[in-house]
Short mmCIF file of C-alpha atoms and ligand atoms in Angstrom, two decimals:
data_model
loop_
_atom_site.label_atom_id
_atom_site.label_comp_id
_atom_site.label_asym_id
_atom_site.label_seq_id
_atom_site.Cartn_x
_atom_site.Cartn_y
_atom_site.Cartn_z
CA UNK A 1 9.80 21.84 -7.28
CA UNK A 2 10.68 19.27 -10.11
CA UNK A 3 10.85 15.71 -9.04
CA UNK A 4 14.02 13.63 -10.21
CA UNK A 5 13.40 11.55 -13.25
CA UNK A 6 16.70 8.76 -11.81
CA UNK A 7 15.37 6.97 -14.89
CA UNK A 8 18.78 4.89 -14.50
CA UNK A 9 17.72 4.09 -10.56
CA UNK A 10 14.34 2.75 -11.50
CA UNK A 11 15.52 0.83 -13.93
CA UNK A 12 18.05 -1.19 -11.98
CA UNK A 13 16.27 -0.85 -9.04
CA UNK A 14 13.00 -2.15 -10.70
CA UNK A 15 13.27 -3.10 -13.64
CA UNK A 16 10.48 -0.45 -14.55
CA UNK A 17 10.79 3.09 -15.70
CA UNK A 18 7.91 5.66 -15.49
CA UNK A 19 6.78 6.55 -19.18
CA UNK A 20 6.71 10.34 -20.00
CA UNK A 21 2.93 10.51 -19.00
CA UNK A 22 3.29 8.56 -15.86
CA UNK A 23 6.80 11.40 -14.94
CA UNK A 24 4.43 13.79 -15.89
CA UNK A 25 1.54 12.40 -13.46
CA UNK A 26 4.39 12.05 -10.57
CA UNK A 27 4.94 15.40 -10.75
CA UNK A 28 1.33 16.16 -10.66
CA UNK A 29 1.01 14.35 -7.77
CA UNK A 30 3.68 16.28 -6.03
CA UNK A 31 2.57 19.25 -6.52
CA UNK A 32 -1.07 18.36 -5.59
CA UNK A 33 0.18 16.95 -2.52
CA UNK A 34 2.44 20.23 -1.66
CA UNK A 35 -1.21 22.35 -2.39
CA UNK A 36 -3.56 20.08 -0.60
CA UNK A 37 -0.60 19.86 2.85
CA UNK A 38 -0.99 23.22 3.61
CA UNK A 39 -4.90 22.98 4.47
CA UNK A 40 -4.98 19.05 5.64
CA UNK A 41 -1.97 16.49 6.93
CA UNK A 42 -1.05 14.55 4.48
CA UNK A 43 2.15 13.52 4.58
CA UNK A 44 5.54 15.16 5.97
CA UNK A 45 7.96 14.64 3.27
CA UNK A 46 7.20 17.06 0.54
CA UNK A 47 11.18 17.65 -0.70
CA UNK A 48 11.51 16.13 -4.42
CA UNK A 49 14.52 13.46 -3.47
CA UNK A 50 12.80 12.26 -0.10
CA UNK A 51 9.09 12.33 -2.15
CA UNK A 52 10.65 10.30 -4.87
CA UNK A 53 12.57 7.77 -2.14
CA UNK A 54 10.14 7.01 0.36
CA UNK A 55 6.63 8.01 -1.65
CA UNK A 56 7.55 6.92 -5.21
CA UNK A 57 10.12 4.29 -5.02
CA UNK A 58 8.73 2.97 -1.80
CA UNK A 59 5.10 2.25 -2.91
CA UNK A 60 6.46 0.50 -6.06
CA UNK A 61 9.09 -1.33 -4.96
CA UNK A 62 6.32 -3.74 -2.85
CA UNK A 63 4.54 -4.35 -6.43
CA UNK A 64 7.76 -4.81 -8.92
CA UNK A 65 6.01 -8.80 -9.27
CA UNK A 66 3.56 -7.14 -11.94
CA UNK A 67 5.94 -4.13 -12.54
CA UNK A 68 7.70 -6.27 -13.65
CA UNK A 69 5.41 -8.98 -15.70
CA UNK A 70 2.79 -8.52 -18.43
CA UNK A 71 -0.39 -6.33 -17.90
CA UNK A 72 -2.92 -7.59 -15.35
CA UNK A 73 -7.08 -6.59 -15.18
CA UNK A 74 -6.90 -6.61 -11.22
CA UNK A 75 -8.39 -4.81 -8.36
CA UNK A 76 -6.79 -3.50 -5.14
CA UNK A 77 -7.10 -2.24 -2.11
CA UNK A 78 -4.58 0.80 -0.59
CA UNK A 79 -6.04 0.39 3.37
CA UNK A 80 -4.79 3.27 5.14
CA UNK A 81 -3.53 5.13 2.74
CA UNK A 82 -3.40 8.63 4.00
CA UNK A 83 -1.99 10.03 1.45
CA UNK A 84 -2.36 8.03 -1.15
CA UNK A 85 0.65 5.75 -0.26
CA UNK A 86 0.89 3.14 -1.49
CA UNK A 87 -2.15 3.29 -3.73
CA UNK A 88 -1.78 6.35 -5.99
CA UNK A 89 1.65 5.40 -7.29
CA UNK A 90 0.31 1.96 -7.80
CA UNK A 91 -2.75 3.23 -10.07
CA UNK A 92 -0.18 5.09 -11.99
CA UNK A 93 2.24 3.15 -12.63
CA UNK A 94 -0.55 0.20 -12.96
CA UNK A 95 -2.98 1.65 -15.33
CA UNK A 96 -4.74 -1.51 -15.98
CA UNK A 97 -5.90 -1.96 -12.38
CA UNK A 98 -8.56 -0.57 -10.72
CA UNK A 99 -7.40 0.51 -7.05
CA UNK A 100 -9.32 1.37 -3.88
CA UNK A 101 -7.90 4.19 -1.72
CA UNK A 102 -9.31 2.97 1.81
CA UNK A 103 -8.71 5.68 4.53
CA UNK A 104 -11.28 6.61 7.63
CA UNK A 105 -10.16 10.75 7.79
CA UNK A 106 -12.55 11.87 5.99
CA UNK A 107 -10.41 14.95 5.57
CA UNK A 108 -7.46 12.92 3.46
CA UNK A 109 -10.42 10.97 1.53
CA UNK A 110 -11.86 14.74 0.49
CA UNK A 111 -8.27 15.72 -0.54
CA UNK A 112 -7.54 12.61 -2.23
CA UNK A 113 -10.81 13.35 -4.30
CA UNK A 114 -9.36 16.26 -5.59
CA UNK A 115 -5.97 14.34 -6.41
CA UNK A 116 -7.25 11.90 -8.37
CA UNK A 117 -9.33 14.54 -10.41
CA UNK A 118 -6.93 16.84 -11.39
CA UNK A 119 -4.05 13.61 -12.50
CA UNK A 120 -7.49 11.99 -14.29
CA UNK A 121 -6.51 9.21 -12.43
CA UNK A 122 -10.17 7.48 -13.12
CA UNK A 123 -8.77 4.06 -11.87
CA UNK A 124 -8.19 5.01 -8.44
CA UNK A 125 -11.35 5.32 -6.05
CA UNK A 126 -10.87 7.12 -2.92
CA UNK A 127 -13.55 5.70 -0.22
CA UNK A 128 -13.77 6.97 3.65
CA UNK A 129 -14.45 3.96 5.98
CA UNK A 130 -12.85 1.91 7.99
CA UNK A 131 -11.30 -1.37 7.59
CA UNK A 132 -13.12 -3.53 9.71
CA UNK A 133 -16.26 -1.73 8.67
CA UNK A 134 -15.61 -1.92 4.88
CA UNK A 135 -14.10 -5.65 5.33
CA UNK A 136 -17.76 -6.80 5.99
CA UNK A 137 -19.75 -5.02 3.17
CA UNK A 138 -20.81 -7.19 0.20
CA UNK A 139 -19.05 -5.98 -3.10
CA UNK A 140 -15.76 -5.31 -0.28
CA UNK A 141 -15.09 -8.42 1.02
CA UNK A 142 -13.09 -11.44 -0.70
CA UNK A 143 -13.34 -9.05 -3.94
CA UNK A 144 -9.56 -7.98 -4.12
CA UNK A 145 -6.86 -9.69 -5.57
CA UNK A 146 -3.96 -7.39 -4.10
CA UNK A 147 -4.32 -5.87 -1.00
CA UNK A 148 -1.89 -3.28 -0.01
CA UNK A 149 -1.08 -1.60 3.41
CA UNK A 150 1.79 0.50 4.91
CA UNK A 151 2.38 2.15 8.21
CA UNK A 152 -0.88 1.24 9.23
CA UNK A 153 0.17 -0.22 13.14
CA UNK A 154 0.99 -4.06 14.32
CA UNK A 155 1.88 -6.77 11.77
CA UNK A 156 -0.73 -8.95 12.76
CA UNK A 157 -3.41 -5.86 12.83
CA UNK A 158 -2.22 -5.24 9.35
CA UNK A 159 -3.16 -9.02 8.28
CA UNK A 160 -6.44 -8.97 10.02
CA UNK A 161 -7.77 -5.72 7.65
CA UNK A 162 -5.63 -7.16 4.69
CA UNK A 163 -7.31 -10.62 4.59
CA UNK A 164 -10.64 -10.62 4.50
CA UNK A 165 -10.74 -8.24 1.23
CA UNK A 166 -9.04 -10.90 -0.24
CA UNK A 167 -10.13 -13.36 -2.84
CA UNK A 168 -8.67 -17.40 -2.44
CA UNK A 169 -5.22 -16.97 -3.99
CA UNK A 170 -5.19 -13.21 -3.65
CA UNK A 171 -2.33 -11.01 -2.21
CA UNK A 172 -1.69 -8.72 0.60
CA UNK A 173 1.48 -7.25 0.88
CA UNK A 174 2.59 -5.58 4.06
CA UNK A 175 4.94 -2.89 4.34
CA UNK A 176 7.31 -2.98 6.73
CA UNK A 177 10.83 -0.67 7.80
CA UNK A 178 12.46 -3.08 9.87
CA UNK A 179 11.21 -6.47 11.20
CA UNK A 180 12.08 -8.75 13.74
CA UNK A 181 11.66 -12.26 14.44
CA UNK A 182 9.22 -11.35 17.34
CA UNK A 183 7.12 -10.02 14.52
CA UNK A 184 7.17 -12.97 12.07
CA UNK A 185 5.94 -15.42 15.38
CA UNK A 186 3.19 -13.28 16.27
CA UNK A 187 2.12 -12.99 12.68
CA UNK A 188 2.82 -16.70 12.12
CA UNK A 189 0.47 -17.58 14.66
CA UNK A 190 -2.23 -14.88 13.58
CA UNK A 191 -2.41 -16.36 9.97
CA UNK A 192 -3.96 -19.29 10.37
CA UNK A 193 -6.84 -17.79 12.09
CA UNK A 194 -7.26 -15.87 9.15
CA UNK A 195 -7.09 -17.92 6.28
CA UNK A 196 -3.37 -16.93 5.11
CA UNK A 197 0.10 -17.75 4.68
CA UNK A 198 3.07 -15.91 5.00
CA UNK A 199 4.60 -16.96 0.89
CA UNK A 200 7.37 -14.62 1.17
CA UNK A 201 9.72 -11.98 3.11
CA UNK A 202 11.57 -9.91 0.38
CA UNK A 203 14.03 -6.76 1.55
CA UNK A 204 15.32 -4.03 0.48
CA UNK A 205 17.57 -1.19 0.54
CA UNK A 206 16.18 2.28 -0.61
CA UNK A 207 18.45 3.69 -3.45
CA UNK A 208 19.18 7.23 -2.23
CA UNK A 209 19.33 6.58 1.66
CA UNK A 210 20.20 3.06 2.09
CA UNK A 211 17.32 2.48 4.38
CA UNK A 212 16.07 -1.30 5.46
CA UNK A 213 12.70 -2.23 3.63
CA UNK A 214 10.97 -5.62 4.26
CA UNK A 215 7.59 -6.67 1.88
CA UNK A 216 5.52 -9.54 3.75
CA UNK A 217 3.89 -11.29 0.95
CA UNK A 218 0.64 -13.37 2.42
CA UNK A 219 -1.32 -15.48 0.16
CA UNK A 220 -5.31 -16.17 0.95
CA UNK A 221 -5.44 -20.33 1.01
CA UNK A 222 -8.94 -20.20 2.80
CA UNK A 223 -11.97 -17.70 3.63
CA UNK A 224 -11.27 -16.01 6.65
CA UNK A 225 -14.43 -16.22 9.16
CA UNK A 226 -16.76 -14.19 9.43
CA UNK A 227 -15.75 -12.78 13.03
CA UNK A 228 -13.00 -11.03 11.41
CA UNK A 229 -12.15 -8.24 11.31
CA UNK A 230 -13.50 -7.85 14.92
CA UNK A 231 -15.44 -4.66 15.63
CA UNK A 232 -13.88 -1.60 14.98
CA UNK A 233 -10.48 -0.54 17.39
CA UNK A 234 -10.07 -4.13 18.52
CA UNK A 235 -7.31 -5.95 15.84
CA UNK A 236 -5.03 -2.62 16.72
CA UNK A 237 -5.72 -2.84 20.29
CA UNK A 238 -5.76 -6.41 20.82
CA UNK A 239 -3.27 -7.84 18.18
CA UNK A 240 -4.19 -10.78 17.27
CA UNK A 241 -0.87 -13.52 17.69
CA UNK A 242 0.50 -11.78 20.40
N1 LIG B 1 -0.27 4.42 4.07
C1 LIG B 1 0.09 5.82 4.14
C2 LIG B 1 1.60 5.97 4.04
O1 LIG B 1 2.31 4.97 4.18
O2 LIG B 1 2.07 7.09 3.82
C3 LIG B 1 -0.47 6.51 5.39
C4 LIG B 1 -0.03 5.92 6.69
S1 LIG B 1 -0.71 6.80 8.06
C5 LIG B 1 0.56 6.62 9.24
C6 LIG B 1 -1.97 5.66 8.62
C7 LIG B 1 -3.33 5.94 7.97
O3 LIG B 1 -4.19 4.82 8.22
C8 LIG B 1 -4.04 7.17 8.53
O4 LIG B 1 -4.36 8.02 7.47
C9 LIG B 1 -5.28 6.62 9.23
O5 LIG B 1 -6.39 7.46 9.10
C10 LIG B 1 -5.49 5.28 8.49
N2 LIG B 1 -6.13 4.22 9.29
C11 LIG B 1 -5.71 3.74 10.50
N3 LIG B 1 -6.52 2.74 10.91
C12 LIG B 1 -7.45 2.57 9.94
C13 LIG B 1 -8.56 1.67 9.79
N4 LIG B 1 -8.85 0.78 10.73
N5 LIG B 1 -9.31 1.77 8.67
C14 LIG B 1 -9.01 2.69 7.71
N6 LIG B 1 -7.99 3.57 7.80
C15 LIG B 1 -7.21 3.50 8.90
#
């Protein structure tokens, strides 16, 4: 299946356009991804227009900032990313970052192994463990200056595995489809506990389908205590905010 180049869309989309290598490395990853589905679930959309749209696009569209600007030495963290959404785009399109692909399926982790081997995508580290595990280890914790998470459950649950990765003055960017005002109180009154603030709510409407996108920049001001994240299944069943 060859994936759309929409060279035009990216561009005024964006701002950005993939280089041949990094068209070349989408592609890869699509077919990869169509391989590696069959055995474990990785993701459902596997047609080249909807992989472009909601993989591609989607997982770039939260980082245009440094898209965008001149070429950063920074480290991230993708936590959730199943597939390797938002992460594996990111690394791509990034090269001169060095991004963590955070997922506790040990399954997707294996797969994604085998992803980043065959694009020689040496910049991206797959690592099987969970957020409020891996938010505690030395080496982990207030060590990332971009923290990236999508489709990973409630706003404020998001926030709580986001932050404490986070150096002062890092980022974590949440992903969001639609979002209400409900949301933004509950996650205004988690922040503080954390040590962030909410710097800016950017939307978006996906080129091909005209869907709603939302990007929840939060900026680290001040460490987050140690108590979070709290032990492992409470910030998604006991939101913090709420
Ligand atoms: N981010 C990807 C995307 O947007 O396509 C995958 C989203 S998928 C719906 C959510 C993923 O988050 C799953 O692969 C799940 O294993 C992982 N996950 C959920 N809670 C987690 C946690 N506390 N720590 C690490 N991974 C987690």
């Amino acid at each position: 299946m060859t994936l759309p180049k929409f060279l035009d869309l990216w561009q005024s989309t964006l701002n950005w356009s993939p280089s041949e290598q990094q068209q070349a490395q989408f592609q890869a990853l699509l077919d990869r991804l169509c391989i590696l589905n069959a055995g474990v679930n990785l993701t459902r959309i596997t047609s080249p227009e909807a992989f472009w749209e909601k993989h591609l696009w989607d997982s770039l569209w939260g980082i245009q900032l440094w898209l965008d600007g001149p070429p950063q030495t920074l480290r991230a963290i993708d936590i959730g990313t199943g597939g390797g959404f938002p992460g594996i785009p990111a690394a791509i399109a990034l090269p001169t970052w060095q991004v963590t692909l955070l997922d506790s399926t040990r399954k997707k982790i294996a797969c994604l192994e085998t992803l980043c081997q065959a694009l020689s995508l040496s910049s991206a580290h797959p690592v099987c463990d969970r957020a409020e595990t891996l938010g505690h280890r030395k080496g982990d914790r207030a060590a990332y200056d971009v923290a990236l998470i999508r489709a990973v459950g409630p706003v404020s649950s998001c926030a709580e595995y986001a932050l404490p990765f986070l150096k002062i003055g890092g980022t974590a960017i949440l992903y969001r489809g639609q979002w209400t005002l409900e949301e933004e109180r509950v996650l205004q009154r988690a922040l503080p506990q954390l040590g962030g603030e909410l710097a800016e709510l950017r939307r978006a409407t996906t080129p091909l389908t005209r869907a709603q996108r939302h990007g929840l920049y939060l900026h680290k001001v001040e460490p987050t205590p140690a108590t979070f994240p709290r032990k492992v299944g409470l910030p998604s069943q006991h939101p913090l905010g709420l």
